[in-house]
Amino acid sequence: MPNIENNTEPDDSISNARLAPDGGDATLPGDTVLRAANVAKTYDSPLPFSRSVEVLAGADVELQAGEIVGIVGENGSGKSTLMQILVGALDADGGTVDRAGAVGWCPQEPLLYDRLTVAETFDLFGRAYGMNADEIADARSRLADRLDFQRFLDYRIDHLSGGNRQKVNLGVALLHDPDVLLLDEPYTGFDWETYLAFWELTEELTERGTAIAIISHFVSERERFDRIYELRDGALHEQDAVVPETPADAGVSGGTPSTNGRERSDEEVPVE
Amino acid sequence: MSTPARLRAGTSAHVRAFVRRPLHVLFLVVLPPVVIEVYGMAMATFPELPFLSAPPATMGRINGAVFAAAFLAGLIGLFQVRSAAQADERLRLSGFRRAELFCSRLAVIVAVSLLATLASFAVLAQSTTVTAPLVAIGSLLLGSLLYGLIGILVGAVAPGELEGSLVLVFLADFDDFLSSGLVEIDSPVVNYTPLHYPHTLFTDAVQSGTVAAGDVGGGLAYLAVLAALSLAVYVWTTGTGGVLS
């Protein structure tokens, strides 16, 4: 049974997490780079006449080096809450999360400083990750080229379109070449070219041993994932592997990539 | 990456973000002269009362200077913490310590406090003779820093900028009114309001040039306690769902 009794005192093993290289120092067996066990979370309010909402009730997930895992679920099922707990942005009420190595986090909403330029943003977060100026410049240049935002480096974040802001959001998560990548709706607003570039990049990363977890409302390109979990009733349920039936299965939702500016909503397929 | 390097990077980024917000710069330019002159004009209609240590219009401008410097810093402190809370949390997860985030925010607030102090002093000095200018500037800076820290405190717990601004407006108004000496209040409570010592020190500096050591000590002690409290609350609320909503 999940431990949801203690929903006020956060579990020490989850608190004070860091994305930086020295942050994940847990010793995990084999190729496991992230392991969450029995994670529970209930949103309580100190105000009277407000009800508690149990979001997670014993969620378990494990990530191996070099694999890519999808986590899907309905709106409000707790996907983003789970992601925030995995990354350490939110304390769980119960359960444990162990990480080995550096973690990269791409939140659903770009949590960036609106009035800094893209270049300044990379510099600030690079310093936070412990990188020096040359390392930051190299990584920034590589990511800007790969995700096609080189020409926006001197633009302020609040002057970018939603799609370009999302590219920067993803770029910040990738800046320090993390061992584990936790991506919450990472391709929201991407155009089709960037969407394809994103998947090329993830394939390269997994070949180099990076473990990736992607949260989305829907996943239709199932062949890209090693495993897919559905978050339902506060717990993760592994989906059976499905071989795509037609090539038209390409396309993923949540601010769907577009071809020539058109949304690809006709190809979105919910997991269930 | 060392703490000083992170502090430099954080402070530099926050300063850039501050000067790119035109409203903040406008506040610094417009608020001191408007507040000081309006307070002076409003008080000019008051009768000469026996417990007032100067003509009402002068007392009004002295009050306005303290309020303008303090409220400006409080507002900037609030905006610094509230508007970037989520980005600060991502930066913390990326490697910044909470205390480093606090200090980099505080560095901006100290700079803003200094500017607000100098702006308020310059406006007041146009119309009022200041007997001890350096002490007066120090007193204004004390009030400004106190409210900068209060701004951090309010920003750390308020659910939004609007709610925080309302709290700050009412707090600063009551505080300024109670500690100004414009009304005779026979209660020790007024000795514990944040602007009590800055008001006393500033009024003395402007009118007589005297400095009471007890007021200086009391003001600095208030500052130290508030700094520790705001750091503790900021650290407590950063990233652990501590915001009341």
Coordinates of C-alpha atoms in Angstrom, one line a residue:
Chain A
M1 CA 0.0 0.0 0.0
P2 CA 1.3 3.4 -0.8
N3 CA 2.2 5.5 2.2
I4 CA -0.1 8.5 2.0
E5 CA -0.4 9.0 5.7
N6 CA 2.2 11.6 6.1
N7 CA 1.3 14.3 3.7
T8 CA 2.8 17.2 5.5
E9 CA 6.3 16.2 6.2
P10 CA 8.3 15.8 3.0
D11 CA 10.5 12.7 2.6
D12 CA 14.1 13.7 3.2
S13 CA 15.3 11.6 0.3
I14 CA 13.5 13.8 -2.1
S15 CA 14.2 17.2 -0.7
N16 CA 17.0 19.5 -1.8
A17 CA 17.5 17.9 -5.1
R18 CA 19.8 19.4 -7.7
L19 CA 20.0 19.2 -11.4
A20 CA 23.7 20.0 -11.3
P21 CA 26.3 17.3 -11.9
D22 CA 27.0 16.9 -8.2
G23 CA 23.2 16.6 -7.4
G24 CA 22.4 13.0 -8.0
D25 CA 24.7 10.9 -5.9
A26 CA 22.6 7.9 -5.1
T27 CA 24.1 4.5 -5.7
L28 CA 21.7 2.6 -7.9
P29 CA 22.1 -1.0 -9.2
G30 CA 23.3 -1.7 -12.8
D31 CA 22.3 0.9 -15.4
T32 CA 19.5 2.4 -13.3
V33 CA 19.9 6.2 -13.3
L34 CA 16.6 7.1 -11.7
R35 CA 14.3 5.2 -9.4
A36 CA 11.1 6.4 -7.8
A37 CA 9.3 4.1 -5.5
N38 CA 5.9 4.4 -3.9
V39 CA 5.7 8.2 -4.5
A40 CA 2.6 9.8 -2.9
K41 CA 1.3 13.3 -3.1
T42 CA -1.8 14.9 -1.8
Y43 CA -2.5 18.6 -2.3
D44 CA -3.8 20.1 1.0
S45 CA -4.8 23.6 1.7
P46 CA -4.5 25.3 5.1
L47 CA -7.7 27.2 4.4
P48 CA -11.0 26.0 5.7
F49 CA -13.7 24.5 3.5
S50 CA -11.2 23.4 0.9
R51 CA -10.8 19.7 0.0
S52 CA -7.7 17.6 -0.3
V53 CA -6.8 16.2 -3.7
E54 CA -4.8 13.0 -3.8
V55 CA -2.8 13.1 -7.0
L56 CA -0.2 10.3 -6.6
A57 CA -0.8 7.2 -4.5
G58 CA 2.2 4.9 -4.8
A59 CA 3.7 5.7 -8.2
D60 CA 6.8 3.6 -9.2
V61 CA 9.1 4.3 -12.1
E62 CA 12.6 3.3 -13.0
L63 CA 14.9 4.7 -15.8
Q64 CA 17.8 2.8 -17.2
A65 CA 20.7 4.5 -19.0
G66 CA 20.1 4.8 -22.7
E67 CA 16.3 4.2 -22.7
I68 CA 13.5 6.5 -23.5
V69 CA 10.3 6.2 -21.5
G70 CA 6.9 7.9 -22.1
I71 CA 4.5 8.9 -19.4
V72 CA 1.0 9.6 -20.5
G73 CA -2.3 10.4 -18.7
E74 CA -5.4 12.4 -18.8
N75 CA -5.4 16.1 -17.9
G76 CA -5.1 16.4 -14.2
S77 CA -3.9 12.9 -13.7
G78 CA -0.7 14.2 -12.0
K79 CA 1.9 13.9 -14.7
S80 CA 3.5 17.3 -14.0
T81 CA 3.3 16.7 -10.3
L82 CA 5.2 13.4 -10.8
M83 CA 7.7 15.1 -13.0
Q84 CA 8.3 17.9 -10.4
I85 CA 8.8 15.3 -7.7
L86 CA 11.2 13.3 -9.9
V87 CA 13.3 16.4 -10.5
G88 CA 13.1 17.6 -6.9
A89 CA 11.1 20.8 -7.6
L90 CA 8.3 19.5 -5.3
D91 CA 8.4 17.5 -2.1
A92 CA 6.4 14.3 -2.1
D93 CA 4.4 13.2 1.0
G94 CA 5.8 9.7 0.8
G95 CA 8.1 7.3 -1.1
T96 CA 11.6 7.7 -2.3
V97 CA 13.4 9.1 -5.4
D98 CA 17.0 8.2 -6.1
R99 CA 19.0 9.7 -8.9
A100 CA 22.4 8.9 -10.2
G101 CA 24.2 11.6 -12.2
A102 CA 23.1 15.0 -13.5
V103 CA 19.5 15.6 -14.3
G104 CA 18.1 17.9 -17.0
W105 CA 14.6 19.2 -16.6
C106 CA 12.4 20.8 -19.2
P107 CA 9.3 22.0 -17.4
Q108 CA 5.9 22.3 -19.2
E109 CA 6.0 26.1 -18.8
P110 CA 9.4 27.6 -19.5
L111 CA 10.5 28.8 -16.1
L112 CA 12.9 31.4 -17.4
Y113 CA 13.7 35.1 -16.7
D114 CA 11.6 37.1 -19.2
R115 CA 13.9 40.1 -19.4
L116 CA 17.1 38.2 -20.0
T117 CA 18.3 37.5 -23.6
V118 CA 18.6 33.9 -24.8
A119 CA 22.4 34.1 -24.5
E120 CA 22.2 35.6 -21.0
T121 CA 19.8 32.8 -20.0
F122 CA 22.3 30.1 -21.1
D123 CA 25.1 31.9 -19.3
L124 CA 23.2 32.1 -16.0
F125 CA 22.0 28.5 -16.0
G126 CA 25.4 27.3 -17.3
R127 CA 27.0 29.0 -14.3
A128 CA 24.4 27.4 -12.0
Y129 CA 25.3 24.0 -13.5
G130 CA 29.0 24.7 -12.7
M131 CA 30.2 25.2 -16.3
N132 CA 32.9 27.7 -17.3
A133 CA 32.5 30.3 -20.0
D134 CA 34.0 28.2 -22.8
E135 CA 31.8 25.2 -21.9
I136 CA 28.7 27.3 -21.9
A137 CA 29.6 28.9 -25.2
D138 CA 30.3 25.6 -26.9
A139 CA 27.1 23.9 -25.6
R140 CA 25.0 27.0 -26.4
S141 CA 26.3 27.1 -29.9
R142 CA 25.8 23.4 -30.5
L143 CA 22.2 23.5 -29.1
A144 CA 21.3 26.7 -31.0
D145 CA 22.5 25.2 -34.2
R146 CA 20.7 21.9 -33.5
L147 CA 17.4 23.4 -32.4
D148 CA 17.6 26.4 -34.8
F149 CA 17.6 29.4 -32.5
Q150 CA 21.0 30.8 -33.4
R151 CA 19.5 34.0 -34.7
F152 CA 17.5 34.6 -31.5
L153 CA 20.5 34.6 -29.1
D154 CA 20.3 38.3 -28.6
Y155 CA 16.5 38.4 -28.2
R156 CA 14.9 38.7 -24.8
I157 CA 12.9 35.7 -23.7
D158 CA 9.7 37.7 -23.5
H159 CA 10.2 38.8 -27.1
L160 CA 10.3 35.2 -28.4
S161 CA 7.4 33.2 -29.9
G162 CA 6.0 30.3 -27.9
G163 CA 7.8 27.8 -30.0
N164 CA 11.2 29.5 -29.8
R165 CA 10.8 30.0 -26.1
Q166 CA 10.2 26.2 -25.8
K167 CA 13.4 25.6 -27.8
V168 CA 15.3 27.7 -25.2
N169 CA 13.5 25.8 -22.4
L170 CA 14.7 22.5 -23.8
G171 CA 18.1 23.9 -24.5
V172 CA 18.5 24.9 -20.9
A173 CA 17.7 21.4 -19.9
L174 CA 20.3 20.0 -22.2
L175 CA 23.0 22.5 -21.6
H176 CA 25.0 20.5 -19.1
D177 CA 24.8 17.2 -21.0
P178 CA 22.8 15.5 -18.3
D179 CA 22.7 11.7 -17.6
V180 CA 18.9 11.8 -17.1
L181 CA 16.5 14.0 -19.0
L182 CA 13.0 14.7 -17.7
L183 CA 10.9 16.4 -20.3
D184 CA 7.4 17.7 -19.7
E185 CA 5.6 18.3 -23.0
P186 CA 8.9 19.2 -24.6
Y187 CA 7.8 19.7 -28.1
T188 CA 4.9 22.1 -27.4
G189 CA 4.8 24.7 -30.2
F190 CA 7.6 23.1 -32.2
D191 CA 7.4 23.3 -36.0
W192 CA 7.8 20.0 -37.9
E193 CA 11.5 20.5 -38.7
T194 CA 12.3 21.2 -35.0
Y195 CA 10.2 18.3 -33.9
L196 CA 12.2 16.0 -36.2
A197 CA 15.4 17.6 -35.0
F198 CA 14.3 17.0 -31.4
W199 CA 13.8 13.2 -32.0
E200 CA 17.2 13.0 -33.8
L201 CA 18.8 14.6 -30.8
T202 CA 17.1 12.3 -28.4
E203 CA 18.2 9.2 -30.4
E204 CA 21.8 10.5 -30.3
L205 CA 21.5 11.1 -26.5
T206 CA 20.1 7.7 -25.8
E207 CA 22.9 6.1 -27.9
R208 CA 25.4 7.9 -25.7
G209 CA 23.6 6.5 -22.6
T210 CA 21.3 9.3 -21.6
A211 CA 18.0 8.2 -20.0
I212 CA 15.0 10.2 -21.1
A213 CA 11.5 10.4 -19.7
I214 CA 8.9 12.3 -21.7
I215 CA 5.5 13.3 -20.4
S216 CA 2.8 14.0 -22.8
H217 CA -1.0 13.9 -23.1
F218 CA -0.8 11.5 -26.0
V219 CA 1.9 9.4 -27.6
S220 CA 1.3 8.1 -31.1
E221 CA 4.8 7.3 -32.2
R222 CA 5.1 4.5 -29.8
E223 CA 8.0 2.9 -31.6
R224 CA 10.2 5.7 -30.4
F225 CA 9.8 4.7 -26.8
D226 CA 11.3 1.7 -25.0
R227 CA 8.4 1.7 -22.5
I228 CA 5.2 3.7 -22.0
Y229 CA 3.5 4.2 -18.7
E230 CA 0.0 5.5 -18.2
L231 CA -0.5 7.5 -15.0
R232 CA -4.0 6.5 -13.7
D233 CA -5.5 6.6 -10.3
G234 CA -2.3 8.0 -8.8
A235 CA -0.1 5.1 -10.0
L236 CA 1.9 4.3 -13.2
H237 CA 0.7 1.3 -15.3
E238 CA 3.0 0.0 -18.0
Q239 CA 1.4 -0.2 -21.4
D240 CA 1.8 -3.2 -23.7
A241 CA 4.2 -2.6 -26.5
V242 CA 2.4 -1.8 -29.7
V243 CA 3.8 -1.9 -33.2
P244 CA 2.5 1.0 -35.3
E245 CA 0.1 -0.1 -37.9
T246 CA 0.5 2.6 -40.4
P247 CA 3.1 5.2 -41.2
A248 CA 0.4 7.8 -40.5
D249 CA 0.9 7.1 -36.8
A250 CA 3.6 9.8 -36.8
G251 CA 2.7 12.9 -34.7
V252 CA 2.5 13.8 -31.1
S253 CA 0.3 16.2 -29.3
G254 CA 0.3 18.8 -26.6
G255 CA 1.0 21.8 -28.8
T256 CA 1.4 19.6 -31.7
P257 CA 4.2 20.0 -34.2
S258 CA 3.0 21.4 -37.5
T259 CA 3.9 20.9 -41.1
N260 CA 4.0 24.2 -43.0
G261 CA 2.3 25.8 -40.1
R262 CA -0.6 23.4 -40.0
E263 CA -1.4 21.5 -36.8
R264 CA -1.1 17.7 -37.0
S265 CA -4.1 17.1 -34.8
D266 CA -5.5 14.6 -37.3
E267 CA -2.8 12.2 -36.3
E268 CA -3.0 12.5 -32.6
V269 CA -3.9 9.3 -31.0
P270 CA -4.5 8.9 -27.3
V271 CA -2.9 5.9 -25.7
E272 CA -6.1 4.4 -24.4
Chain B
M1 CA 31.5 27.0 -9.4
S2 CA 32.1 29.0 -6.2
T3 CA 29.6 31.0 -4.2
P4 CA 31.1 34.4 -5.2
A5 CA 30.9 33.4 -8.9
R6 CA 27.3 32.3 -8.6
L7 CA 26.5 35.5 -6.7
R8 CA 28.1 37.6 -9.4
A9 CA 26.2 35.8 -12.1
G10 CA 22.9 36.0 -10.3
T11 CA 23.3 39.7 -9.3
S12 CA 24.4 40.7 -12.8
A13 CA 21.3 38.9 -14.3
H14 CA 18.9 40.4 -11.8
V15 CA 20.3 44.0 -12.4
R16 CA 19.8 43.5 -16.1
A17 CA 16.3 42.3 -15.6
F18 CA 15.6 45.2 -13.3
V19 CA 16.7 48.0 -15.6
R20 CA 14.8 46.4 -18.5
R21 CA 11.6 46.9 -16.6
P22 CA 10.7 50.5 -17.5
L23 CA 8.1 50.7 -14.8
H24 CA 10.7 50.3 -12.1
V25 CA 12.9 53.0 -13.4
L26 CA 9.9 55.3 -13.8
F27 CA 9.0 54.7 -10.1
L28 CA 12.5 55.8 -9.1
V29 CA 12.2 59.0 -11.1
V30 CA 8.6 59.9 -10.5
L31 CA 7.6 58.7 -7.0
P32 CA 9.9 60.7 -4.8
P33 CA 9.1 64.2 -6.1
V34 CA 5.4 63.4 -6.3
V35 CA 5.1 61.9 -2.9
I36 CA 7.2 64.6 -1.1
E37 CA 5.5 67.5 -2.7
V38 CA 2.0 66.1 -2.3
Y39 CA 2.7 65.4 1.4
G40 CA 4.1 68.9 1.8
M41 CA 1.0 70.5 0.1
A42 CA -1.4 68.4 2.1
M43 CA 0.2 69.3 5.4
A44 CA 0.5 73.0 4.5
T45 CA -3.2 73.3 5.3
F46 CA -2.8 72.0 8.8
P47 CA -2.7 74.4 11.8
E48 CA 0.6 74.9 13.7
L49 CA 0.2 72.3 16.5
P50 CA 2.3 72.5 19.7
F51 CA 3.7 69.0 19.5
L52 CA 5.0 69.4 15.9
S53 CA 8.7 70.1 15.8
A54 CA 8.5 72.0 12.5
P55 CA 6.0 73.8 10.4
P56 CA 3.3 71.3 9.1
A57 CA 4.4 71.7 5.4
T58 CA 8.0 70.8 6.4
M59 CA 6.9 67.9 8.5
G60 CA 4.8 66.7 5.5
R61 CA 7.9 66.8 3.2
I62 CA 10.1 65.0 5.8
N63 CA 7.4 62.3 6.1
G64 CA 7.1 62.1 2.3
A65 CA 10.8 61.6 1.9
V66 CA 10.9 58.7 4.4
F67 CA 7.8 57.1 2.9
A68 CA 9.0 57.5 -0.7
A69 CA 12.4 55.9 -0.1
A70 CA 10.9 53.1 2.0
F71 CA 7.9 52.3 -0.2
L72 CA 10.0 52.3 -3.4
A73 CA 12.4 49.8 -2.0
G74 CA 9.6 47.7 -0.6
L75 CA 7.9 47.6 -3.9
I76 CA 11.0 46.6 -5.7
G77 CA 11.8 43.9 -3.1
L78 CA 8.3 42.5 -3.6
F79 CA 8.6 42.4 -7.4
Q80 CA 12.1 41.0 -7.3
V81 CA 10.9 38.0 -5.3
R82 CA 7.4 37.5 -6.5
S83 CA 7.7 38.0 -10.3
A84 CA 10.6 35.6 -10.7
A85 CA 9.8 33.0 -8.1
Q86 CA 9.4 30.1 -10.5
A87 CA 12.5 30.9 -12.5
D88 CA 14.4 31.3 -9.3
E89 CA 13.2 27.8 -8.3
R90 CA 14.6 26.4 -11.6
L91 CA 17.8 28.2 -11.0
R92 CA 18.0 26.7 -7.5
L93 CA 17.5 23.2 -8.9
S94 CA 20.2 23.9 -11.4
G95 CA 22.8 24.6 -8.6
F96 CA 22.2 27.9 -6.9
R97 CA 21.7 27.7 -3.1
R98 CA 18.7 29.4 -1.7
A99 CA 20.8 31.7 0.4
E100 CA 22.7 32.7 -2.8
L101 CA 19.5 33.5 -4.6
F102 CA 18.4 35.6 -1.6
C103 CA 21.7 37.5 -1.5
S104 CA 21.7 38.2 -5.3
R105 CA 18.2 39.5 -4.9
L106 CA 19.2 41.5 -1.9
A107 CA 22.1 43.1 -3.8
V108 CA 19.7 44.6 -6.3
I109 CA 17.4 45.8 -3.5
V110 CA 20.4 47.5 -1.7
A111 CA 21.3 49.3 -4.9
V112 CA 17.7 50.3 -5.5
S113 CA 17.4 51.5 -1.8
L114 CA 20.5 53.7 -2.3
L115 CA 19.0 55.2 -5.5
A116 CA 15.6 55.7 -3.9
T117 CA 17.3 57.3 -0.9
L118 CA 19.4 59.7 -3.0
A119 CA 16.4 60.6 -5.1
S120 CA 14.2 61.3 -2.1
F121 CA 16.9 63.3 -0.4
A122 CA 17.6 65.4 -3.5
V123 CA 14.0 66.3 -3.8
L124 CA 13.6 67.2 -0.1
A125 CA 16.8 69.2 -0.1
Q126 CA 15.4 71.5 -2.9
S127 CA 12.8 72.9 -0.4
T128 CA 14.1 72.1 3.1
T129 CA 17.3 72.9 4.8
V130 CA 19.0 69.7 6.0
T131 CA 21.2 70.3 9.0
A132 CA 23.2 67.0 8.8
P133 CA 23.0 65.7 5.3
L134 CA 25.0 62.5 5.7
V135 CA 23.1 61.4 8.8
A136 CA 19.9 62.2 6.9
I137 CA 20.9 60.1 4.0
G138 CA 21.9 57.2 6.3
S139 CA 18.5 57.4 8.1
L140 CA 16.6 57.3 4.8
L141 CA 18.8 54.4 3.6
L142 CA 17.9 52.5 6.9
G143 CA 14.2 53.0 6.2
S144 CA 14.6 52.0 2.6
L145 CA 16.6 48.8 3.5
L146 CA 14.0 47.9 6.1
Y147 CA 11.2 48.1 3.6
G148 CA 13.3 46.3 1.0
L149 CA 13.5 43.4 3.4
I150 CA 9.8 43.7 4.1
G151 CA 9.2 43.5 0.4
I152 CA 11.1 40.2 0.2
L153 CA 9.1 38.9 3.2
V154 CA 5.7 39.9 1.6
G155 CA 6.9 38.6 -1.8
A156 CA 7.9 35.3 -0.4
V157 CA 4.4 34.5 1.1
A158 CA 2.0 36.6 -1.1
P159 CA 0.3 34.6 -3.9
G160 CA 0.7 37.3 -6.4
E161 CA 2.1 40.8 -7.1
L162 CA -1.3 42.5 -6.7
E163 CA -2.0 41.0 -3.3
G164 CA 1.6 41.7 -2.2
S165 CA 1.4 45.3 -3.4
L166 CA -1.9 45.9 -1.4
V167 CA -0.3 44.5 1.7
L168 CA 2.7 46.7 1.3
V169 CA 0.7 49.9 0.6
F170 CA -1.4 49.5 3.7
L171 CA 1.6 48.5 5.8
A172 CA 3.7 51.4 4.7
D173 CA 0.9 53.9 5.0
F174 CA 0.0 52.9 8.6
D175 CA 3.7 52.6 9.6
D176 CA 4.5 56.1 8.2
F177 CA 1.4 57.6 9.8
L178 CA 2.1 56.1 13.2
S179 CA 5.8 56.8 13.3
S180 CA 5.8 60.2 11.8
G181 CA 5.0 62.2 14.9
L182 CA 2.3 64.1 13.0
V183 CA -0.2 62.8 15.6
E184 CA 0.4 62.5 19.3
I185 CA 0.0 58.8 20.1
D186 CA 0.5 57.8 23.7
S187 CA 1.3 54.1 23.1
P188 CA 4.6 52.1 23.1
V189 CA 3.4 50.3 20.0
V190 CA 4.6 53.0 17.8
N191 CA 8.1 52.4 19.0
Y192 CA 8.0 49.0 17.3
T193 CA 6.9 50.0 13.8
P194 CA 9.6 49.5 11.2
L195 CA 9.9 53.2 10.3
H196 CA 10.1 54.4 14.0
Y197 CA 13.9 54.6 14.1
P198 CA 14.4 55.9 10.6
H199 CA 11.7 58.6 11.1
T200 CA 13.3 59.7 14.4
L201 CA 16.8 59.7 13.1
F202 CA 15.8 61.5 9.9
T203 CA 13.7 64.2 11.5
D204 CA 16.5 64.9 14.0
A205 CA 19.1 65.0 11.2
V206 CA 17.1 67.4 9.2
Q207 CA 16.1 69.8 12.0
S208 CA 18.8 69.7 14.6
G209 CA 21.6 67.6 13.2
T210 CA 21.7 65.5 16.4
V211 CA 22.1 61.7 16.4
A212 CA 20.8 59.6 19.3
A213 CA 23.0 56.4 19.7
G214 CA 20.0 54.5 21.0
D215 CA 18.1 55.2 17.8
V216 CA 21.0 54.1 15.7
G217 CA 21.4 50.9 17.7
G218 CA 17.7 50.2 17.6
G219 CA 17.5 50.8 13.9
L220 CA 20.4 48.5 13.1
A221 CA 19.1 45.8 15.4
Y222 CA 15.7 46.1 13.6
L223 CA 17.6 45.7 10.3
A224 CA 19.5 42.6 11.5
V225 CA 16.4 40.9 12.8
L226 CA 14.4 41.6 9.7
A227 CA 17.3 40.4 7.5
A228 CA 17.4 37.1 9.4
L229 CA 13.7 36.8 9.3
S230 CA 13.3 37.5 5.6
L231 CA 16.2 35.1 4.7
A232 CA 14.5 32.4 6.8
V233 CA 11.1 32.9 5.2
Y234 CA 12.6 33.1 1.7
V235 CA 14.5 29.9 2.2
W236 CA 11.4 28.2 3.7
T237 CA 9.1 29.2 0.9
T238 CA 11.4 28.7 -2.1
G239 CA 10.4 25.6 -3.9
T240 CA 8.6 23.7 -1.3
G241 CA 5.1 24.8 -1.9
G242 CA 5.3 27.3 0.9
V243 CA 3.3 30.0 -0.9
L244 CA -0.1 30.5 0.6
S245 CA -2.6 30.1 -2.2

